[in-house]
Short mmCIF file of C-alpha atoms in Angstrom, two decimals:
data_model
loop_
_atom_site.label_atom_id
_atom_site.label_comp_id
_atom_site.label_asym_id
_atom_site.label_seq_id
_atom_site.Cartn_x
_atom_site.Cartn_y
_atom_site.Cartn_z
CA MET A 1 34.55 40.91 -12.23
CA ASN A 2 36.93 38.19 -12.71
CA ILE A 3 37.62 37.60 -16.35
CA GLU A 4 38.47 34.25 -17.72
CA SER A 5 41.62 32.98 -19.20
CA LYS A 6 42.52 35.34 -22.20
CA GLU A 7 44.33 32.29 -24.57
CA SER A 8 42.64 31.97 -27.78
CA THR A 9 40.43 29.87 -29.33
CA ALA A 10 39.27 28.84 -32.74
CA ARG A 11 36.13 31.18 -33.83
CA PRO A 12 33.18 30.32 -35.74
CA PRO A 13 33.42 32.04 -39.08
CA VAL A 14 30.79 34.87 -39.67
CA VAL A 15 29.52 34.36 -43.46
CA VAL A 16 27.96 36.83 -45.56
CA VAL A 17 25.40 35.46 -48.33
CA MET A 18 25.06 37.69 -51.38
CA GLY A 19 24.00 37.89 -55.06
CA HIS A 20 21.42 39.45 -57.45
CA ILE A 21 17.65 40.02 -56.13
CA ASP A 22 15.59 36.61 -56.43
CA HIS A 23 18.67 34.54 -56.92
CA GLY A 24 17.89 32.45 -53.56
CA LYS A 25 19.86 33.71 -50.94
CA SER A 26 16.92 33.66 -48.26
CA THR A 27 15.56 30.50 -49.77
CA LEU A 28 18.79 28.98 -49.04
CA LEU A 29 19.08 29.79 -45.61
CA ASP A 30 15.15 29.42 -44.75
CA PHE A 31 16.33 25.65 -46.00
CA ILE A 32 19.64 25.38 -43.91
CA ARG A 33 17.40 26.77 -40.42
CA LYS A 34 14.60 24.39 -41.15
CA ASN A 35 16.89 21.11 -41.76
CA VAL A 36 19.90 22.02 -40.15
CA ALA A 37 19.11 24.80 -37.08
CA GLU A 38 15.88 23.67 -35.99
CA LYS A 39 17.71 20.05 -35.36
CA ALA A 40 19.50 21.77 -32.85
CA ALA A 41 17.02 24.70 -31.57
CA PRO A 42 13.50 23.73 -32.97
CA ASP A 43 12.27 27.32 -31.57
CA GLU A 44 13.90 29.07 -34.28
CA PRO A 45 12.21 32.00 -35.60
CA ARG A 46 10.16 31.39 -38.90
CA PRO A 47 11.83 31.28 -42.05
CA VAL A 48 13.65 34.19 -43.79
CA ALA A 49 12.15 34.39 -47.37
CA GLY A 50 8.44 35.63 -47.12
CA ARG A 51 8.86 37.21 -43.51
CA GLU A 52 9.78 40.62 -45.23
CA ALA A 53 7.25 42.54 -47.48
CA GLY A 54 7.55 41.73 -50.90
CA GLY A 55 9.32 38.52 -50.08
CA ILE A 56 12.92 39.96 -50.58
CA THR A 57 15.10 40.28 -47.91
CA GLN A 58 15.21 44.55 -47.19
CA HIS A 59 17.55 44.39 -43.62
CA ILE A 60 20.66 42.48 -42.82
CA GLY A 61 19.58 39.38 -41.13
CA ALA A 62 21.87 37.27 -38.91
CA TYR A 63 21.52 33.69 -37.70
CA GLU A 64 23.76 31.43 -35.82
CA ILE A 65 23.68 28.01 -37.34
CA VAL A 66 24.99 24.28 -36.39
CA HIS A 67 26.04 21.43 -38.71
CA VAL A 68 27.66 18.15 -37.87
CA GLY A 69 30.61 18.19 -40.98
CA LYS A 70 32.25 15.20 -42.38
CA ASP A 71 34.60 15.04 -39.01
CA GLU A 72 31.38 14.44 -37.37
CA LYS A 73 32.24 17.16 -34.86
CA VAL A 74 29.33 19.76 -34.16
CA HIS A 75 30.52 23.40 -36.11
CA ARG A 76 28.76 26.90 -35.27
CA LEU A 77 28.36 29.46 -38.30
CA THR A 78 27.14 32.52 -38.42
CA LEU A 79 25.11 33.45 -41.74
CA LEU A 80 24.64 36.72 -42.41
CA ASP A 81 21.50 37.78 -45.17
CA THR A 82 21.71 40.82 -47.18
CA PRO A 83 19.33 42.47 -49.65
CA GLY A 84 19.52 41.93 -53.22
CA HIS A 85 17.96 45.42 -54.68
CA GLU A 86 20.00 47.93 -55.85
CA ALA A 87 18.86 50.24 -52.98
CA PHE A 88 20.63 48.56 -50.15
CA ARG A 89 23.89 48.72 -51.76
CA ALA A 90 25.57 50.00 -48.27
CA ILE A 91 23.85 47.69 -46.27
CA ARG A 92 25.70 45.05 -48.44
CA GLU A 93 29.16 46.70 -47.83
CA ARG A 94 28.81 46.43 -44.17
CA GLY A 95 28.05 42.62 -45.01
CA THR A 96 31.36 42.07 -46.41
CA GLN A 97 33.08 44.37 -43.95
CA VAL A 98 32.09 42.32 -40.96
CA ALA A 99 32.13 38.61 -42.29
CA ASP A 100 34.66 36.41 -42.54
CA LEU A 101 34.19 34.50 -45.52
CA GLY A 102 31.08 34.92 -48.28
CA ILE A 103 28.69 32.73 -50.20
CA LEU A 104 28.27 34.09 -53.45
CA VAL A 105 24.37 32.38 -55.02
CA VAL A 106 24.62 32.85 -58.64
CA SER A 107 21.19 31.29 -60.29
CA ALA A 108 21.85 28.64 -62.75
CA GLU A 109 18.59 30.02 -64.34
CA GLU A 110 19.93 33.88 -65.02
CA GLY A 111 23.87 33.91 -64.33
CA VAL A 112 25.43 37.01 -63.10
CA LYS A 113 23.65 40.09 -63.12
CA ALA A 114 23.85 43.62 -61.67
CA GLN A 115 23.92 42.91 -58.20
CA THR A 116 25.56 39.86 -58.82
CA LYS A 117 28.85 41.77 -60.21
CA GLU A 118 28.67 44.64 -57.15
CA ALA A 119 28.93 41.42 -54.76
CA ILE A 120 32.08 40.24 -56.43
CA GLU A 121 33.59 43.76 -56.53
CA ARG A 122 32.89 44.15 -52.97
CA MET A 123 34.34 41.00 -51.80
CA THR A 124 37.18 41.14 -54.29
CA ALA A 125 37.86 44.71 -52.77
CA ASP A 126 38.01 43.08 -49.28
CA LYS A 127 39.54 40.66 -50.15
CA LEU A 128 36.99 38.25 -48.79
CA PRO A 129 37.27 34.85 -49.32
CA PHE A 130 34.09 33.29 -50.94
CA ILE A 131 32.62 30.15 -52.39
CA VAL A 132 30.29 30.11 -55.00
CA ALA A 133 26.66 28.32 -55.13
CA VAL A 134 25.26 27.64 -58.39
CA SER A 135 21.34 28.03 -56.87
CA LYS A 136 17.78 26.90 -58.58
CA ILE A 137 19.52 24.11 -60.29
CA ASP A 138 15.97 22.00 -60.15
CA LYS A 139 14.59 24.33 -62.30
CA PRO A 140 13.88 23.43 -65.87
CA SER A 141 15.62 25.98 -67.53
CA ALA A 142 18.46 25.76 -65.06
CA ASP A 143 22.01 25.46 -66.94
CA VAL A 144 24.97 25.15 -64.57
CA GLU A 145 27.59 25.21 -67.78
CA ARG A 146 26.04 28.28 -68.63
CA THR A 147 26.60 29.88 -65.23
CA LYS A 148 30.08 28.94 -64.63
CA GLN A 149 30.55 30.41 -68.22
CA SER A 150 29.25 33.70 -67.48
CA LEU A 151 31.26 33.86 -63.92
CA ALA A 152 34.06 33.49 -65.89
CA GLU A 153 32.97 36.14 -67.89
CA ASN A 154 32.94 38.54 -64.87
CA GLY A 155 36.67 37.41 -63.49
CA VAL A 156 35.53 34.54 -61.39
CA PHE A 157 36.83 30.94 -62.12
CA LEU A 158 35.93 28.18 -60.34
CA GLU A 159 37.51 25.04 -59.20
CA GLY A 160 37.83 22.77 -62.38
CA TYR A 161 36.68 25.54 -64.88
CA GLY A 162 40.50 27.24 -64.55
CA GLY A 163 40.46 28.98 -61.30
CA HIS A 164 40.84 27.88 -57.73
CA VAL A 165 37.43 29.40 -56.46
CA PRO A 166 35.41 26.68 -54.66
CA TRP A 167 31.57 26.03 -55.55
CA VAL A 168 29.22 23.70 -55.12
CA ALA A 169 25.69 23.34 -57.41
CA LEU A 170 22.73 22.95 -55.40
CA SER A 171 18.68 23.16 -55.02
CA SER A 172 17.15 25.07 -51.80
CA LYS A 173 14.11 23.01 -52.72
CA THR A 174 15.55 19.45 -52.52
CA GLY A 175 18.31 20.25 -50.35
CA GLU A 176 21.06 18.78 -53.37
CA GLY A 177 24.64 20.49 -52.54
CA VAL A 178 23.70 22.31 -49.43
CA SER A 179 25.57 20.00 -46.89
CA GLU A 180 28.22 20.42 -49.34
CA LEU A 181 28.31 24.01 -49.03
CA LEU A 182 28.32 23.83 -45.44
CA ASP A 183 31.40 21.47 -45.20
CA LEU A 184 33.25 23.57 -47.98
CA LEU A 185 32.56 26.76 -45.18
CA ILE A 186 33.81 24.79 -42.56
CA LEU A 187 37.04 23.94 -44.36
CA SER A 188 37.61 27.42 -45.57
CA ALA A 189 37.11 28.80 -41.73
CA GLU A 190 39.65 26.35 -40.53
CA LEU A 191 41.98 27.09 -43.55
CA ALA A 192 41.66 30.93 -42.73
CA GLU A 193 42.79 29.86 -38.33
CA LEU A 194 39.87 32.04 -36.98
CA ARG A 195 41.01 32.67 -33.49
CA GLY A 196 39.30 34.90 -30.82
CA ALA A 197 39.94 35.67 -26.94
CA PRO A 198 36.38 34.95 -24.74
CA GLY A 199 37.94 36.28 -22.09
CA GLU A 200 37.85 39.64 -23.54
CA GLU A 201 35.92 42.11 -22.49
CA GLY A 202 33.28 42.41 -25.79
CA GLY A 203 33.56 44.45 -28.70
CA GLY A 204 32.12 44.24 -32.41
CA VAL A 205 30.15 45.98 -35.57
CA ILE A 206 26.47 47.69 -35.29
CA ILE A 207 24.60 46.13 -38.36
CA GLU A 208 21.45 48.01 -37.40
CA SER A 209 19.88 49.97 -35.37
CA HIS A 210 16.30 51.08 -34.73
CA LEU A 211 13.28 52.55 -32.47
CA ASP A 212 11.13 50.26 -30.44
CA SER A 213 8.04 52.47 -29.16
CA LYS A 214 8.15 49.59 -25.99
CA LYS A 215 11.99 48.70 -25.51
CA GLY A 216 13.37 52.36 -27.12
CA ILE A 217 16.45 52.13 -29.05
CA SER A 218 18.19 48.76 -29.89
CA ALA A 219 20.74 47.70 -31.92
CA SER A 220 21.69 44.51 -33.79
CA ALA A 221 25.56 44.01 -34.19
CA ILE A 222 28.42 41.17 -34.47
CA ILE A 223 30.61 40.17 -31.74
CA ARG A 224 33.97 40.50 -33.18
CA SER A 225 36.11 39.61 -30.38
CA GLY A 226 35.92 38.40 -26.95
CA THR A 227 32.32 38.08 -24.60
CA VAL A 228 29.57 40.82 -24.41
CA ARG A 229 28.03 40.39 -20.22
CA ARG A 230 25.28 41.63 -19.02
CA GLY A 231 26.03 43.85 -16.35
CA THR A 232 28.75 45.97 -17.96
CA PHE A 233 28.83 48.99 -20.45
CA ALA A 234 28.37 49.50 -24.29
CA VAL A 235 29.73 52.42 -26.12
CA SER A 236 29.83 52.68 -30.00
CA GLY A 237 30.99 56.46 -30.97
CA SER A 238 28.91 59.21 -28.68
CA SER A 239 26.29 56.23 -27.78
CA PHE A 240 25.87 54.77 -24.47
CA SER A 241 24.47 51.51 -23.30
CA PRO A 242 24.25 49.71 -19.85
CA LEU A 243 23.79 46.31 -20.90
CA ARG A 244 20.74 45.37 -18.93
CA LEU A 245 19.47 43.39 -21.79
CA ILE A 246 20.96 41.56 -24.40
CA GLU A 247 19.05 39.14 -26.89
CA ASP A 248 20.53 36.58 -29.26
CA PHE A 249 19.30 36.34 -32.91
CA ARG A 250 16.27 34.35 -31.83
CA GLY A 251 15.18 37.27 -29.65
CA LYS A 252 15.81 35.47 -26.67
CA PRO A 253 17.06 37.28 -23.49
CA VAL A 254 21.00 35.98 -22.77
CA GLU A 255 23.54 36.59 -19.85
CA SER A 256 26.04 36.45 -22.22
CA ALA A 257 26.93 35.87 -25.54
CA THR A 258 31.07 35.69 -27.27
CA PHE A 259 32.77 36.02 -30.88
CA SER A 260 31.06 35.84 -34.31
CA SER A 261 27.41 35.53 -32.14
CA PRO A 262 24.70 37.98 -33.66
CA ILE A 263 23.21 39.79 -30.92
CA ARG A 264 20.76 42.90 -29.85
CA ILE A 265 21.79 45.42 -27.19
CA ILE A 266 18.52 47.18 -25.74
CA GLY A 267 18.87 50.59 -24.31
CA TRP A 268 20.83 52.92 -25.94
CA ASP A 269 21.01 56.40 -25.02
CA THR A 270 20.75 57.54 -28.75
CA PRO A 271 20.87 55.34 -31.72
CA PRO A 272 24.49 53.74 -32.82
CA ARG A 273 25.98 54.69 -36.17
CA VAL A 274 25.32 51.58 -38.34
CA GLY A 275 28.69 50.45 -39.63
CA GLU A 276 30.29 52.28 -36.51
CA THR A 277 32.08 49.55 -33.90
CA PHE A 278 31.20 48.84 -30.78
CA GLN A 279 32.87 48.21 -26.60
CA THR A 280 32.11 47.10 -23.99
CA PHE A 281 33.14 48.01 -20.34
CA GLU A 282 33.25 46.75 -17.18
CA THR A 283 32.25 50.39 -14.83
CA ARG A 284 30.35 53.24 -15.92
CA LYS A 285 33.44 55.19 -15.27
CA GLU A 286 35.45 53.55 -18.07
CA ALA A 287 32.65 53.96 -20.60
CA ILE A 288 31.43 57.61 -20.08
CA GLU A 289 35.11 58.30 -20.37
CA ALA A 290 35.00 56.59 -23.69
CA VAL A 291 31.96 58.73 -24.71
CA SER A 292 33.87 61.69 -23.73
CA GLN A 293 36.56 60.71 -25.40
CA ALA A 294 35.09 59.86 -28.68
CA THR A 295 35.64 62.21 -31.48
CA GLU A 296 32.03 62.70 -33.01
CA LYS A 297 32.43 62.65 -36.42
CA PRO A 298 29.59 64.78 -38.43
CA ALA A 299 26.79 62.91 -39.79
CA LYS A 300 27.72 62.87 -43.70
CA GLN A 301 25.35 64.78 -45.60
CA PRO A 302 23.84 63.45 -49.16
CA ALA A 303 25.46 65.06 -52.18
CA MET A 304 22.09 66.70 -52.75
CA ALA A 305 22.16 69.31 -49.95
CA SER A 306 24.95 71.42 -51.86
CA ALA A 307 23.21 71.12 -55.22
CA ALA A 308 20.01 73.08 -54.14
CA GLY A 309 21.41 76.82 -55.46
CA GLY A 310 20.83 76.17 -58.90
CA GLU A 311 18.65 78.99 -59.79
CA THR A 312 16.94 76.76 -62.65
CA ARG A 313 16.08 73.63 -60.15
CA ALA A 314 12.90 72.60 -58.60
CA VAL A 315 13.27 71.97 -54.97
CA VAL A 316 11.53 68.93 -53.66
CA PRO A 317 11.22 68.89 -49.76
CA ILE A 318 11.28 65.33 -48.21
CA ILE A 319 10.48 64.01 -44.88
CA ILE A 320 11.39 60.53 -44.47
CA LYS A 321 10.84 58.15 -41.30
CA ALA A 322 11.92 54.49 -41.74
CA ASP A 323 12.21 51.49 -39.25
CA THR A 324 16.23 51.58 -38.86
CA ALA A 325 19.24 53.12 -39.53
CA GLY A 326 19.58 51.08 -42.76
CA SER A 327 16.51 51.69 -44.20
CA LEU A 328 16.94 55.48 -43.99
CA GLU A 329 20.74 54.77 -45.86
CA ALA A 330 19.28 53.15 -48.77
CA LEU A 331 16.25 55.84 -48.91
CA ARG A 332 19.02 58.63 -49.01
CA HIS A 333 20.86 56.60 -51.24
CA GLU A 334 17.74 56.77 -54.02
CA ILE A 335 16.57 60.12 -53.03
CA GLU A 336 20.49 61.33 -54.14
CA LYS A 337 20.06 59.29 -57.63
CA LEU A 338 16.75 61.50 -58.65
CA ILE A 339 19.11 64.80 -58.64
CA SER A 340 19.12 66.53 -62.00
CA ASP A 341 19.97 69.72 -63.89
CA ARG A 342 16.34 70.31 -63.07
CA VAL A 343 15.25 69.47 -59.86
CA VAL A 344 16.76 68.74 -56.68
CA PRO A 345 14.85 66.83 -53.66
CA ILE A 346 16.55 67.64 -50.46
CA ILE A 347 15.97 65.54 -47.30
CA ILE A 348 14.82 68.18 -44.43
CA SER A 349 13.76 65.60 -41.80
CA ALA A 350 15.26 61.83 -41.44
CA GLY A 351 14.66 59.24 -38.33
CA ILE A 352 13.71 56.01 -37.32
CA GLY A 353 10.49 55.36 -35.81
CA ALA A 354 6.60 56.23 -36.53
CA VAL A 355 5.40 59.42 -38.54
CA THR A 356 4.66 62.22 -36.01
CA GLU A 357 2.58 65.20 -35.97
CA SER A 358 5.71 66.86 -35.79
CA ASP A 359 6.59 65.44 -39.07
CA MET A 360 3.81 66.71 -40.47
CA LYS A 361 4.06 70.64 -39.27
CA LEU A 362 7.27 70.33 -40.78
CA ALA A 363 5.54 69.57 -43.65
CA ALA A 364 3.15 72.14 -43.63
CA THR A 365 5.79 74.78 -43.39
CA ASN A 366 7.79 73.44 -46.73
CA GLU A 367 5.48 73.89 -50.17
CA SER A 368 4.85 70.77 -51.95
CA ALA A 369 6.74 68.69 -49.21
CA LEU A 370 6.50 65.02 -49.53
CA VAL A 371 5.81 62.86 -46.13
CA ILE A 372 7.26 59.05 -46.86
CA GLY A 373 7.12 55.99 -44.46
CA PHE A 374 8.72 52.82 -44.95
CA GLN A 375 7.84 50.30 -43.10
CA THR A 376 6.65 52.20 -39.75
CA LYS A 377 3.68 53.41 -38.02
CA VAL A 378 1.94 56.70 -38.22
CA ASP A 379 0.71 58.01 -34.95
CA PRO A 380 -2.89 59.14 -34.32
CA PRO A 381 -2.06 62.65 -34.12
CA ALA A 382 0.15 63.06 -37.30
CA GLN A 383 -2.98 60.89 -39.51
CA THR A 384 -5.14 63.74 -38.18
CA PHE A 385 -3.34 66.17 -39.18
CA SER A 386 -2.72 64.86 -42.14
CA LEU A 387 -6.56 64.74 -43.04
CA ARG A 388 -6.67 68.16 -42.04
CA ALA A 389 -3.78 69.87 -43.79
CA GLY A 390 -4.33 67.68 -46.99
CA ILE A 391 -0.44 66.40 -46.62
CA PRO A 392 -0.79 62.86 -47.65
CA ILE A 393 1.52 60.38 -45.84
CA ASN A 394 2.89 57.97 -48.24
CA ASN A 395 4.00 54.83 -46.14
CA PHE A 396 5.53 51.55 -48.27
CA GLU A 397 6.40 48.31 -46.96
CA VAL A 398 8.26 47.41 -50.31
CA ILE A 399 11.21 49.29 -51.21
CA TYR A 400 11.03 48.68 -54.83
CA VAL A 401 7.15 50.12 -55.16
CA LEU A 402 8.39 53.05 -53.09
CA THR A 403 11.12 54.23 -55.12
CA GLU A 404 9.28 53.40 -58.42
CA TRP A 405 6.50 56.27 -56.49
CA LEU A 406 9.34 58.67 -55.59
CA THR A 407 10.86 58.76 -59.05
CA LYS A 408 7.56 59.68 -60.41
CA ALA A 409 6.53 61.76 -57.60
CA VAL A 410 10.04 64.27 -58.17
CA ARG A 411 9.22 64.10 -61.72
CA GLU A 412 5.72 65.29 -61.42
CA ARG A 413 7.31 68.10 -59.40
CA ILE A 414 9.75 69.39 -62.45
CA PRO A 415 8.30 72.70 -64.24
CA SER A 416 8.48 72.39 -67.62
CA ARG A 417 10.54 74.74 -69.73
CA GLU A 418 11.13 75.34 -73.55
CA VAL A 419 13.78 73.60 -75.35
CA GLU A 420 15.51 73.65 -78.81
CA LYS A 421 14.66 71.22 -81.05
CA ILE A 422 16.83 71.37 -84.08
CA SER A 423 14.36 70.31 -87.04
CA GLY A 424 17.13 70.73 -90.12
CA ARG A 425 20.53 71.36 -91.32
CA ILE A 426 21.69 73.54 -94.36
CA LYS A 427 24.91 73.81 -95.93
CA ILE A 428 25.50 77.12 -97.65
CA LEU A 429 26.76 76.87 -101.22
CA LYS A 430 26.84 80.80 -102.55
CA THR A 431 25.19 84.10 -101.32
CA PHE A 432 23.54 86.78 -103.54
CA GLY A 433 23.18 89.54 -101.50
CA ARG A 434 22.52 91.67 -98.89
CA GLU A 435 19.83 94.74 -97.84
CA LYS A 436 20.04 95.75 -94.29
CA ASP A 437 19.78 92.87 -92.29
CA ARG A 438 18.58 90.59 -94.85
CA GLN A 439 20.51 88.46 -97.30
CA ILE A 440 19.25 86.14 -99.92
CA ILE A 441 21.47 82.42 -99.77
CA GLY A 442 21.57 79.54 -101.47
CA GLY A 443 21.84 75.98 -100.09
CA ARG A 444 21.92 72.39 -99.51
CA VAL A 445 19.39 70.93 -96.98
CA GLU A 446 21.90 68.37 -95.41
CA SER A 447 19.22 66.61 -92.65
CA GLY A 448 15.81 66.80 -91.38
CA THR A 449 13.14 69.32 -93.13
CA VAL A 450 13.52 73.37 -92.65
CA ALA A 451 10.75 75.45 -93.03
CA ALA A 452 9.64 79.49 -93.46
CA GLY A 453 9.12 81.39 -90.23
CA GLU A 454 11.54 79.00 -88.08
CA GLN A 455 14.22 80.44 -85.69
CA VAL A 456 18.08 79.71 -87.54
CA LYS A 457 21.29 79.64 -85.95
CA ILE A 458 24.30 80.56 -87.71
CA ILE A 459 27.30 78.07 -87.51
CA ARG A 460 30.47 78.95 -88.87
CA ARG A 461 33.83 76.13 -87.87
CA ASP A 462 31.54 74.09 -85.80
CA VAL A 463 30.96 77.32 -83.30
CA GLU A 464 27.07 79.27 -83.18
CA ILE A 465 28.19 83.20 -84.35
CA GLY A 466 24.71 84.26 -84.52
CA ARG A 467 20.97 83.98 -84.81
CA GLY A 468 18.24 84.89 -87.42
CA LYS A 469 14.90 84.14 -88.49
CA LEU A 470 14.60 82.24 -92.00
CA ARG A 471 11.61 84.52 -93.78
CA GLU A 472 11.48 82.87 -97.19
CA LEU A 473 12.03 79.78 -98.62
CA GLN A 474 12.35 79.07 -102.72
CA VAL A 475 13.12 75.73 -104.76
CA MET A 476 13.36 76.72 -108.45
CA LYS A 477 12.12 80.09 -108.12
CA GLN A 478 8.94 79.40 -106.61
CA LYS A 479 8.35 80.17 -102.73
CA VAL A 480 7.49 77.22 -100.75
CA SER A 481 6.46 76.50 -97.16
CA GLU A 482 9.23 73.83 -96.48
CA VAL A 483 12.32 71.99 -97.94
CA ALA A 484 13.40 68.54 -97.31
CA GLU A 485 16.57 66.79 -96.86
CA GLY A 486 18.94 66.53 -99.95
CA ALA A 487 17.06 69.39 -101.87
CA GLU A 488 18.58 72.91 -102.76
CA CYS A 489 17.02 75.85 -102.08
CA GLY A 490 16.74 79.27 -102.23
CA LEU A 491 16.72 81.38 -98.33
CA LEU A 492 15.98 84.91 -97.36
CA ILE A 493 17.40 84.82 -94.15
CA GLU A 494 16.93 87.80 -91.38
CA SER A 495 19.94 88.41 -88.88
CA LYS A 496 22.52 90.69 -88.43
CA ILE A 497 25.24 88.30 -88.76
CA GLU A 498 26.21 88.22 -92.42
CA VAL A 499 26.32 84.57 -93.85
CA ALA A 500 29.15 83.12 -95.73
CA PRO A 501 29.48 80.05 -98.10
CA GLY A 502 30.69 77.10 -96.36
CA ASP A 503 28.64 77.74 -92.98
CA VAL A 504 25.83 75.93 -91.80
CA VAL A 505 22.24 77.36 -91.26
CA GLU A 506 20.39 74.97 -88.46
CA SER A 507 16.78 75.88 -87.69
CA PHE A 508 15.08 75.09 -84.69
CA VAL A 509 11.76 75.12 -83.21
CA LEU A 510 11.22 75.53 -79.45
CA VAL A 511 9.66 72.92 -77.54
CA LYS A 512 7.86 71.94 -73.85
CA GLU A 513 8.98 69.24 -71.93
#
């Protein structure tokens, strides 16, 4: 192949858009694409917000736009939309790893929230320059000054507010401030002096992979260097793909694409690992050699797998199928959070694509297994097996609906157990005599209420030294069934341990939880 000059040229910036859920990331991108990108490419796909279930972004979305800057030149930018929901933390991390610049979207109504803080930490850790976009300034409850203060309290000091972080207040509804934001991005990219050599073989980072029943295994990627050309060969780890079909971010086939462009490569032999780099080669031989030399890293097992040995913990087998590798990653994260001292959810099978009959047969051999699908289909044989075997297939389109259901389903499988509930605490003041295992003592109830018949712990110098039973209670030489806090009483305790003045006796009852 005749490769053109490998001299470097200016490279468009890759910009990751981050922020808390519902703070306006996708709505901002909608406005940009409708009012900026569509003027250059009117056949753009439909808007970002609302395209995914529940109106929230659940995958990384990559889009190319062009903007005429203050210098009246046409500038190209690639924007990455990241999910704000907490479950997609790993996906947001990939966004910062492939980006040159960041936009931190913060609602003027709410200020800094949980995922805002996480985004700040992520971009700071990755030393990623970012611009703050204070959104929703058209709302009646918007308060830009309060938002600035909220950012300062979290270590982000804006220009004109004691710091050097560039910012703009904007409305994705009216468009106010959007052009200024794009101008700031262009200026920041120029200051960063981003360069790339279009004559080199292309390479980049895999940001998503998924299985299509018609097209096979595909992967979305951001090109970081060189040019990716149809007719060459791509390698990512141990995954291989002849480049017969390359699509741009609109889903249109292209002959080639160069640095900073989002593309989809279709035809992989196995799903490339999300976050892995990829490289293209001119010949199949070179690509195969690269695959053979790749040291395949073992797939990271969830921490829950090693926790299944606890004898007192219930084990919940889970089979998950999802639309993309990123979704599986998010689900693993949510399942891992459900591990406790009483229950261990374990993923026994996970994959991309439809729920199959094989998945259902696996569920049938694992008692109480949960079958979960996320944004995926159910094969007809799997549906038939489900109905016949009485094993439900739990399919979801929105991540927070799935996580709420899963949390409840796992908790329902926790077996009940008896726990000790402290009912009262008695400070021992005096002892009166002991016969065999029974002892008469006097004390004061320091907290709670003690009742005759309850079991007790005997505590000396904050250490439990034995147990017994509270056989009888007296107040003013009269038998009573219980004594409340603050009262002095006589007690008849049955225990093999001799109680001494200064000890503490705690009464308790067994309750199920």
